[in-house]
Backbone as ProteinMPNN parsed JSONL, in Angstrom:
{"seq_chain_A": "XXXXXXXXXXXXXXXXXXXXXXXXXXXXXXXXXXXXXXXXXXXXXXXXXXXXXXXXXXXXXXXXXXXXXXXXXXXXXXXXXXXXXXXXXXXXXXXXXXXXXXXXXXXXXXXXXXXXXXXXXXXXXXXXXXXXXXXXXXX", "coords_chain_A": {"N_chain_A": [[44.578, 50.283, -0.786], [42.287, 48.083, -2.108], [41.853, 45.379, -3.525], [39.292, 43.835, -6.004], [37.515, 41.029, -6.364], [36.585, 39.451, -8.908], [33.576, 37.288, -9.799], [33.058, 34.112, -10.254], [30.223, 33.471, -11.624], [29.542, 36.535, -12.979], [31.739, 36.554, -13.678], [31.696, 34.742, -15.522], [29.396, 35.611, -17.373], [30.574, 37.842, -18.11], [32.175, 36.671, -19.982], [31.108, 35.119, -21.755], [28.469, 35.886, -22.787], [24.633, 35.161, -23.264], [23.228, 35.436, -26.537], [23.074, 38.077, -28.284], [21.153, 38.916, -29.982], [18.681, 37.682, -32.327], [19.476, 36.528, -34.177], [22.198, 36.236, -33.934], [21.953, 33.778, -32.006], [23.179, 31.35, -32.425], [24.209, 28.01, -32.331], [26.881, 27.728, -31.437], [27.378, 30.366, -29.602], [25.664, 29.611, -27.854], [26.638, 27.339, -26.257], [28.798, 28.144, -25.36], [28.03, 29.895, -23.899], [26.268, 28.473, -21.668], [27.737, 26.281, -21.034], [30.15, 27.71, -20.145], [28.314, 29.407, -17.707], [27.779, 26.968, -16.785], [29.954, 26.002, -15.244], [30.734, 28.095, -13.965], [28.396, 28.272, -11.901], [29.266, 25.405, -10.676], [31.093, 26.484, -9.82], [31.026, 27.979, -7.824], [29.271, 26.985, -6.459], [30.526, 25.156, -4.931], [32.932, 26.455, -3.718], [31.358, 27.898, -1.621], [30.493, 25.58, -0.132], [33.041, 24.844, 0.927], [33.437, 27.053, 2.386], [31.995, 26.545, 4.552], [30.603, 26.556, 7.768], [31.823, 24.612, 10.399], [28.732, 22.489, 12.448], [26.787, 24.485, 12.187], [24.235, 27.183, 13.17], [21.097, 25.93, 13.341], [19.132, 26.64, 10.05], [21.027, 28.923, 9.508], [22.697, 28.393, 6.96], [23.578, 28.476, 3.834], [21.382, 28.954, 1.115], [21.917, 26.744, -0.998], [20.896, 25.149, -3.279], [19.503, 26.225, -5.801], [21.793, 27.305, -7.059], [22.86, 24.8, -7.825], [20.862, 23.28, -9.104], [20.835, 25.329, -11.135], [23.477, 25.035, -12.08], [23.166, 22.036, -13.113], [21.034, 22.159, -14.877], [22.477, 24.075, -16.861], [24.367, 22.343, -17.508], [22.759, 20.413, -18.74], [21.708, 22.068, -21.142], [24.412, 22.411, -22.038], [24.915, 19.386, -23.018], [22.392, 18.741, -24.91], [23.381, 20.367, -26.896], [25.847, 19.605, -27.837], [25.916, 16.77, -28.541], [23.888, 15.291, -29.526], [23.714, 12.686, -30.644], [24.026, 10.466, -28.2], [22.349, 11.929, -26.419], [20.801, 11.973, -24.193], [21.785, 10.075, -22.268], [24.241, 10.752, -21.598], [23.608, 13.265, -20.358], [22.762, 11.895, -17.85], [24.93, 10.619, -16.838], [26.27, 13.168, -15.96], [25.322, 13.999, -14.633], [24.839, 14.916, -11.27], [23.758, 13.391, -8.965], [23.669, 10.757, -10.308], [26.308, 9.605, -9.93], [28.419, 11.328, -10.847], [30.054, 12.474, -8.924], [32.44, 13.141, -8.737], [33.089, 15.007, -10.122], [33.135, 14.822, -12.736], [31.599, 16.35, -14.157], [32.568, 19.018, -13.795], [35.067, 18.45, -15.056], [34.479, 17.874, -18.227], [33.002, 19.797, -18.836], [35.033, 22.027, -18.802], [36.527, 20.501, -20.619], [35.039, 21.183, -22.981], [34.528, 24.497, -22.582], [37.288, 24.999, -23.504], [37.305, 23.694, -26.366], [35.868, 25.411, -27.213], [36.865, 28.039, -27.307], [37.132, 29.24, -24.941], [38.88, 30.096, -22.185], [38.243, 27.914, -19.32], [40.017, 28.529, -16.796], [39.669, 31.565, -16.235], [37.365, 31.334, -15.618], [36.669, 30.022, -13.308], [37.982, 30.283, -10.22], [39.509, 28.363, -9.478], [41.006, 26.694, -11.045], [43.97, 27.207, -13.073], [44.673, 29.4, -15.591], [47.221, 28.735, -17.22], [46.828, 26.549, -17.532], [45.634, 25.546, -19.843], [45.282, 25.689, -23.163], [44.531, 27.466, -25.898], [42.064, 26.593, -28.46], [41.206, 26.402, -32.275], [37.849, 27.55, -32.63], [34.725, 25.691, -32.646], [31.859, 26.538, -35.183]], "CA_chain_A": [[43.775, 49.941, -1.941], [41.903, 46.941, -1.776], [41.818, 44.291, -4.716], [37.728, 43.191, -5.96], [37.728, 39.407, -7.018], [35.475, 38.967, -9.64], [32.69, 36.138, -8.726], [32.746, 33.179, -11.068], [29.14, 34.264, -12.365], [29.772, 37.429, -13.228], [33.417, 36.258, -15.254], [31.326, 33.732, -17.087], [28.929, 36.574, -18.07], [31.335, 38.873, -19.204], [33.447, 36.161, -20.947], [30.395, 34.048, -23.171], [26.765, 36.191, -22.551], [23.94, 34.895, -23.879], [23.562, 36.147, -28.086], [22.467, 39.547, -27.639], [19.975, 38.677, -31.016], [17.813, 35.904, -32.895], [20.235, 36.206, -35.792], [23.388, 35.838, -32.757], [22.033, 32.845, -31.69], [23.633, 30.271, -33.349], [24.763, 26.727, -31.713], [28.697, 28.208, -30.388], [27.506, 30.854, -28.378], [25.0, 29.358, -26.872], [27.154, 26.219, -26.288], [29.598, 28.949, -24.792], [27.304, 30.864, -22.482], [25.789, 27.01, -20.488], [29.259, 25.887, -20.791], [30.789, 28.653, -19.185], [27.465, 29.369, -16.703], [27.608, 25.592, -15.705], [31.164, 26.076, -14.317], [30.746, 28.652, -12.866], [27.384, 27.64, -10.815], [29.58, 24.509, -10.239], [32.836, 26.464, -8.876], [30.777, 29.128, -6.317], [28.925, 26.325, -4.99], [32.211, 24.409, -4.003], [33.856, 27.482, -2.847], [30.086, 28.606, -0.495], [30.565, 24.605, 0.656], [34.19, 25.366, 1.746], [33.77, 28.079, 3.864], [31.06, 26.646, 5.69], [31.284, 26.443, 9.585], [30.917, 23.095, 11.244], [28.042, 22.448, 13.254], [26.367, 25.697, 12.061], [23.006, 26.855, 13.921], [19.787, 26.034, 12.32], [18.596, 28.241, 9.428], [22.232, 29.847, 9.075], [23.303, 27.514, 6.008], [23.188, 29.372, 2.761], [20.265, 27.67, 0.599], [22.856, 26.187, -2.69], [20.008, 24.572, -4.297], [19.457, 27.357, -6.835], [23.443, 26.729, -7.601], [23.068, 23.312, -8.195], [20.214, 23.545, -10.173], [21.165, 25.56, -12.439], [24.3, 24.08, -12.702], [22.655, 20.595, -13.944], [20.634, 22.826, -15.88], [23.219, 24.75, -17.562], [25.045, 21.831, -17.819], [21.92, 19.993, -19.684], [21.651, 22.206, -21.97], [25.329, 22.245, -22.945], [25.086, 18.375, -23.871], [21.909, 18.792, -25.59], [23.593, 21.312, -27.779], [26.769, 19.135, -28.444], [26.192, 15.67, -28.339], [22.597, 15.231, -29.922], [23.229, 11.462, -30.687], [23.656, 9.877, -27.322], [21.793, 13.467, -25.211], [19.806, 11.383, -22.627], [22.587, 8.99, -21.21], [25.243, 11.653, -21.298], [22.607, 13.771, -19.379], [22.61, 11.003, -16.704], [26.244, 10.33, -17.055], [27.042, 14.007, -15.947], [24.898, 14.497, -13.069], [25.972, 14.178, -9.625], [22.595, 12.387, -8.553], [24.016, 9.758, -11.009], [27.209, 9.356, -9.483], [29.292, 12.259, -11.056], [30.531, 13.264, -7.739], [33.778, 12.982, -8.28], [33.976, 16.464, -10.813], [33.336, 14.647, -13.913], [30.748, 17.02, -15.146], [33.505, 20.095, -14.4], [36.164, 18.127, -16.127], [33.827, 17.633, -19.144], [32.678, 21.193, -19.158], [35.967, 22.571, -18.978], [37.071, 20.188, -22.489], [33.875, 21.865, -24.214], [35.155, 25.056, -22.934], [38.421, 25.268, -24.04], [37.028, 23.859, -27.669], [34.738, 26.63, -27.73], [37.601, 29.254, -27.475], [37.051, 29.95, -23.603], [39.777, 29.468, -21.351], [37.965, 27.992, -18.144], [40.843, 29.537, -15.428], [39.301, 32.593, -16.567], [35.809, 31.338, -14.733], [37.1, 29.166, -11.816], [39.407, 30.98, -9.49], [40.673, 27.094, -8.701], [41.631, 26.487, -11.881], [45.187, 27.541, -13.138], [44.437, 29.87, -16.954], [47.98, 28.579, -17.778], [46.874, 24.914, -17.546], [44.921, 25.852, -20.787], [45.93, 25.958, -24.433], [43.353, 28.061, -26.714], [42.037, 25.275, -29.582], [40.446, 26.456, -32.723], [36.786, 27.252, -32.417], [33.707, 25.226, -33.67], [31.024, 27.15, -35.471]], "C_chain_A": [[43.402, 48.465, -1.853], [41.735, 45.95, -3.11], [39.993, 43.74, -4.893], [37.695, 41.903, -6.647], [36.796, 39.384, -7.448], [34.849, 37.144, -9.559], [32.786, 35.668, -9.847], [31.783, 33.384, -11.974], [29.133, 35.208, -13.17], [31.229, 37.592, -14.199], [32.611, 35.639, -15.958], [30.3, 34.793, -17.819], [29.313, 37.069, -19.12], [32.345, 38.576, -20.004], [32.152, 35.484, -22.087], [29.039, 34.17, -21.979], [26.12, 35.61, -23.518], [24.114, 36.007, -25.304], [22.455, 37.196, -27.431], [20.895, 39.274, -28.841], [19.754, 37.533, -31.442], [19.162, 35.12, -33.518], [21.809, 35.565, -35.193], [23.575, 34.168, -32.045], [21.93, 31.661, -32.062], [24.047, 29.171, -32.417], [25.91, 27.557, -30.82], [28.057, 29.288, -29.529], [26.422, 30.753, -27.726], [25.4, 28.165, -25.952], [28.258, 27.252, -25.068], [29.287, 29.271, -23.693], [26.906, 29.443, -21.675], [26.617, 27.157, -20.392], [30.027, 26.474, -19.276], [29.725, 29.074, -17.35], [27.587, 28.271, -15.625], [28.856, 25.785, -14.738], [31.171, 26.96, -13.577], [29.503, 28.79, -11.683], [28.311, 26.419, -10.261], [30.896, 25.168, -9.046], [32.291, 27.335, -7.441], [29.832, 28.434, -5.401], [29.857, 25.474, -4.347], [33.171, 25.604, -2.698], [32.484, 27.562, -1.813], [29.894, 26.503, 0.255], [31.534, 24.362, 1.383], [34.145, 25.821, 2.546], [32.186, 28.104, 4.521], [31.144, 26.338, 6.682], [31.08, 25.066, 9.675], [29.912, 23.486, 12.371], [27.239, 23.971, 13.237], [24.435, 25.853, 12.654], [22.23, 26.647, 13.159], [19.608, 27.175, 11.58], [19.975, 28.631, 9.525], [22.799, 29.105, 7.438], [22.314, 28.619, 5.072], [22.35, 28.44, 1.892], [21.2, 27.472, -1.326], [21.957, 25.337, -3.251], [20.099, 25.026, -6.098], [20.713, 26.615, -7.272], [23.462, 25.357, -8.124], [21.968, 23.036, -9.079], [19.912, 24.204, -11.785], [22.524, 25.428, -12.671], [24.304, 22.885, -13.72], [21.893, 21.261, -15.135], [21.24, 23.667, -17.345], [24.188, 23.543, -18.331], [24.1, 20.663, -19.044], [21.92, 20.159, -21.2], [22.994, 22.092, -23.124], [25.881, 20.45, -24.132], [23.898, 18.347, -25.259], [22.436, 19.747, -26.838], [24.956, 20.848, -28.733], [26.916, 17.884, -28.896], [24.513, 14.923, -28.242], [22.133, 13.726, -29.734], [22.637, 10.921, -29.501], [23.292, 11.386, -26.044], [21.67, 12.104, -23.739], [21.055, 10.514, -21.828], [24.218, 9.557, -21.036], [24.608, 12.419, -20.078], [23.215, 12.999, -18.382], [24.021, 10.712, -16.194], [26.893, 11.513, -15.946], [26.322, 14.563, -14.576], [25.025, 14.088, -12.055], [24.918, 13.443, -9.118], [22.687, 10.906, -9.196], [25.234, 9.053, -10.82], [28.679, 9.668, -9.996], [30.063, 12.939, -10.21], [31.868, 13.708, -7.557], [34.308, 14.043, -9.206], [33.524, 16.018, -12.362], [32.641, 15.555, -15.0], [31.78, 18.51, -15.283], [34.912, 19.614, -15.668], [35.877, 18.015, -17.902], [33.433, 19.33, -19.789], [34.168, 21.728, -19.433], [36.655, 22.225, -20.534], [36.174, 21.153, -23.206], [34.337, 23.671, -24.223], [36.392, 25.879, -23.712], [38.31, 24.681, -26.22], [36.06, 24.749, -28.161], [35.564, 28.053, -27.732], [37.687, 29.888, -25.99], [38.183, 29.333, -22.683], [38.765, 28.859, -19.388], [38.666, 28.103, -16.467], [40.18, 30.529, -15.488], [38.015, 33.066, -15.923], [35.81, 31.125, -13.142], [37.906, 29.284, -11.32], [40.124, 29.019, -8.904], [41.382, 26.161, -9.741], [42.422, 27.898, -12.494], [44.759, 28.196, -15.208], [45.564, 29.149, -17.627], [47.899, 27.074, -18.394], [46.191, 24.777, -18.848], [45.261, 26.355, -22.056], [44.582, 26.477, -25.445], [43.284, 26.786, -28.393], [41.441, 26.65, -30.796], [38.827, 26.504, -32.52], [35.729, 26.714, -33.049], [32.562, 26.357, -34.021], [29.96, 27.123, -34.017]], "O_chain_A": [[44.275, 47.667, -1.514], [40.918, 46.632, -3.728], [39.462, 43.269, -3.887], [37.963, 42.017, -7.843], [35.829, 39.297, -6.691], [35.502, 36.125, -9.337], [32.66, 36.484, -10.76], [32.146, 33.511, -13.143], [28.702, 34.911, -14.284], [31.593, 38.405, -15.049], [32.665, 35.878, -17.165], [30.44, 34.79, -19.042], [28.977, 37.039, -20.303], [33.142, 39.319, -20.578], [32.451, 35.432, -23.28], [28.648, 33.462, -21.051], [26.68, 35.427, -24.598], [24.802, 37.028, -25.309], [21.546, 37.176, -26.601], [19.748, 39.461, -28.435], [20.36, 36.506, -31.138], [19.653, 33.992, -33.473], [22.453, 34.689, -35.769], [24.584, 33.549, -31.709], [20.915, 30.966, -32.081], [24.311, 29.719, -31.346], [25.726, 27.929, -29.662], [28.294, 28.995, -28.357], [26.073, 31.68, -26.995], [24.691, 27.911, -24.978], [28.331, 26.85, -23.907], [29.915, 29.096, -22.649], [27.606, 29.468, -20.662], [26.929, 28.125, -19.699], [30.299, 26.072, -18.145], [30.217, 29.038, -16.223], [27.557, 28.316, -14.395], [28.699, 25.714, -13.519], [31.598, 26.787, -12.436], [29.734, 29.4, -10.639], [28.109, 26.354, -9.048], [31.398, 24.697, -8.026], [32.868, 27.379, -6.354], [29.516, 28.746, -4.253], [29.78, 25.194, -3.151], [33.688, 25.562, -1.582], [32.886, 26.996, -0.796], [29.075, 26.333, 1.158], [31.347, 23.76, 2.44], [34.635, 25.405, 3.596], [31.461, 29.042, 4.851], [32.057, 25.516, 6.765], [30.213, 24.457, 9.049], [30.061, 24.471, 13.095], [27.118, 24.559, 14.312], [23.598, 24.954, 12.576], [22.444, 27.127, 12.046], [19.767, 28.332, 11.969], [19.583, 28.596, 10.692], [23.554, 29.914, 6.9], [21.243, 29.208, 5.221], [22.578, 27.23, 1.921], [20.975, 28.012, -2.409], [22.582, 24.533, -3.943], [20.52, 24.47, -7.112], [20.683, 25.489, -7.768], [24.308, 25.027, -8.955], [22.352, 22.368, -10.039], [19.314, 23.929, -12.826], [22.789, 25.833, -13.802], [25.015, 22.7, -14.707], [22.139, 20.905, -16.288], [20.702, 23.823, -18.441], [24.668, 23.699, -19.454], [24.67, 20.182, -20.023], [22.021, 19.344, -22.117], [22.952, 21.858, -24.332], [26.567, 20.271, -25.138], [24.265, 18.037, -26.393], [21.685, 19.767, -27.814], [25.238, 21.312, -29.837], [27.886, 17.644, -29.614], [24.042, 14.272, -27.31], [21.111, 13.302, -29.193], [21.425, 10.772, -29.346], [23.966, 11.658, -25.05], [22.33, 11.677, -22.792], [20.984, 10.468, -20.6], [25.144, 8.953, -20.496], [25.025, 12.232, -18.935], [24.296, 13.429, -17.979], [24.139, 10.574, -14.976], [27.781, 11.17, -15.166], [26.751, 15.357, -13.739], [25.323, 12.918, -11.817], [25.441, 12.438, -8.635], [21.985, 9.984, -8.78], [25.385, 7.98, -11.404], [29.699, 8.991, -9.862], [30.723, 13.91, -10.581], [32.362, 14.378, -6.65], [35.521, 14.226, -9.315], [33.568, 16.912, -13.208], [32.88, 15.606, -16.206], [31.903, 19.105, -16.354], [35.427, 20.177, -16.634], [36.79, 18.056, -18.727], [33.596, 19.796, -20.917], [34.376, 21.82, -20.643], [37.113, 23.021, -21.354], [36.674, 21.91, -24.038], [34.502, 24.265, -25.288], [36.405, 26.968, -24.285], [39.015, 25.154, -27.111], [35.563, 24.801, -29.286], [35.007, 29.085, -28.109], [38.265, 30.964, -25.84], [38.287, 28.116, -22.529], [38.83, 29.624, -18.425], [38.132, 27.877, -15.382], [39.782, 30.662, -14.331], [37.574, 34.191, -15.692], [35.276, 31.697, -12.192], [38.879, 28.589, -11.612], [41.022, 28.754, -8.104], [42.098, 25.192, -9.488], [42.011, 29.058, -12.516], [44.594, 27.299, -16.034], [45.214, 28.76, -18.741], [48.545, 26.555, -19.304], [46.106, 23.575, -19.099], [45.564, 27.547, -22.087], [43.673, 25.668, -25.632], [44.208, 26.368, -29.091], [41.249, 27.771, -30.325], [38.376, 25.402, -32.208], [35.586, 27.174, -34.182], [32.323, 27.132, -33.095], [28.896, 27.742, -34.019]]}, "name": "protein", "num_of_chains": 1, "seq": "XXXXXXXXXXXXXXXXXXXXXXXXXXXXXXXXXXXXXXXXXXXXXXXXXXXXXXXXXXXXXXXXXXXXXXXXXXXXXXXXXXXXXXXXXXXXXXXXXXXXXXXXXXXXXXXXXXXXXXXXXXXXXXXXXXXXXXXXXXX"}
């Protein structure tokens, strides 16, 4: 019997989907669904940069654009949705073209998670669920 590891994507889906209606989509779960999306665009392009070969032939490299795009994207929208005052220089703050390289935009996502009621172990097979204490959630 073989074990199926659910893909980062596909957990953040089925943990905080977009509001199924108008009336659904309120601030928290849309704050939920980026949130959760951004991390996990952030964790399956780390893992698809891991297990890449050295010295791989031309044209074989998987194209992680997409991933990283809508990562920053996902991750956009989650400041615009929390952090209205200062948006634009958080924005800049959190993107790796800005000199976020070092995780700060997962470490950031992951706080917003866990105050939104989402455990982010639950998204990112490289984070530990236990390392994670469930808060109260904001509207």
């Amino acid at each position: 019997m073989t074990t199926t590891v659910e893909s980062p994507i596909n957990a953040a889906e089925r943990i905080a989907p977009a509001p199924a209606t108008r009336e659904d989509a309120t601030r928290g779960p849309w704050v939920r669904h980026y949130a959760a999306q951004a991390l996990a665009c952030w964790a399956t392009f780390r893992t698809e940069i891991r297990n890449l070969t050295p010295n791989p032939e031309p044209g074989s490299r998987p194209d992680l654009g997409y991933l990283a795009l809508a990562a920053v994207s996902s991750t956009t929208a989650v400041v615009a949705l929390t952090q209205p005052i200062d948006a634009p220089s958080l924005i800049w703050d959190l993107t790796p073209e800005a000199g976020a390289l070092n995780g700060e935009y997962e470490d950031w996502l992951t706080d917003v998670l866990v105050r939104y009621g989402i455990n982010p172990g639950h998204i990112d097979p490289d984070l530990n669920p236990a390392d994670f204490a469930p808060q109260e959630q904001p509207a």
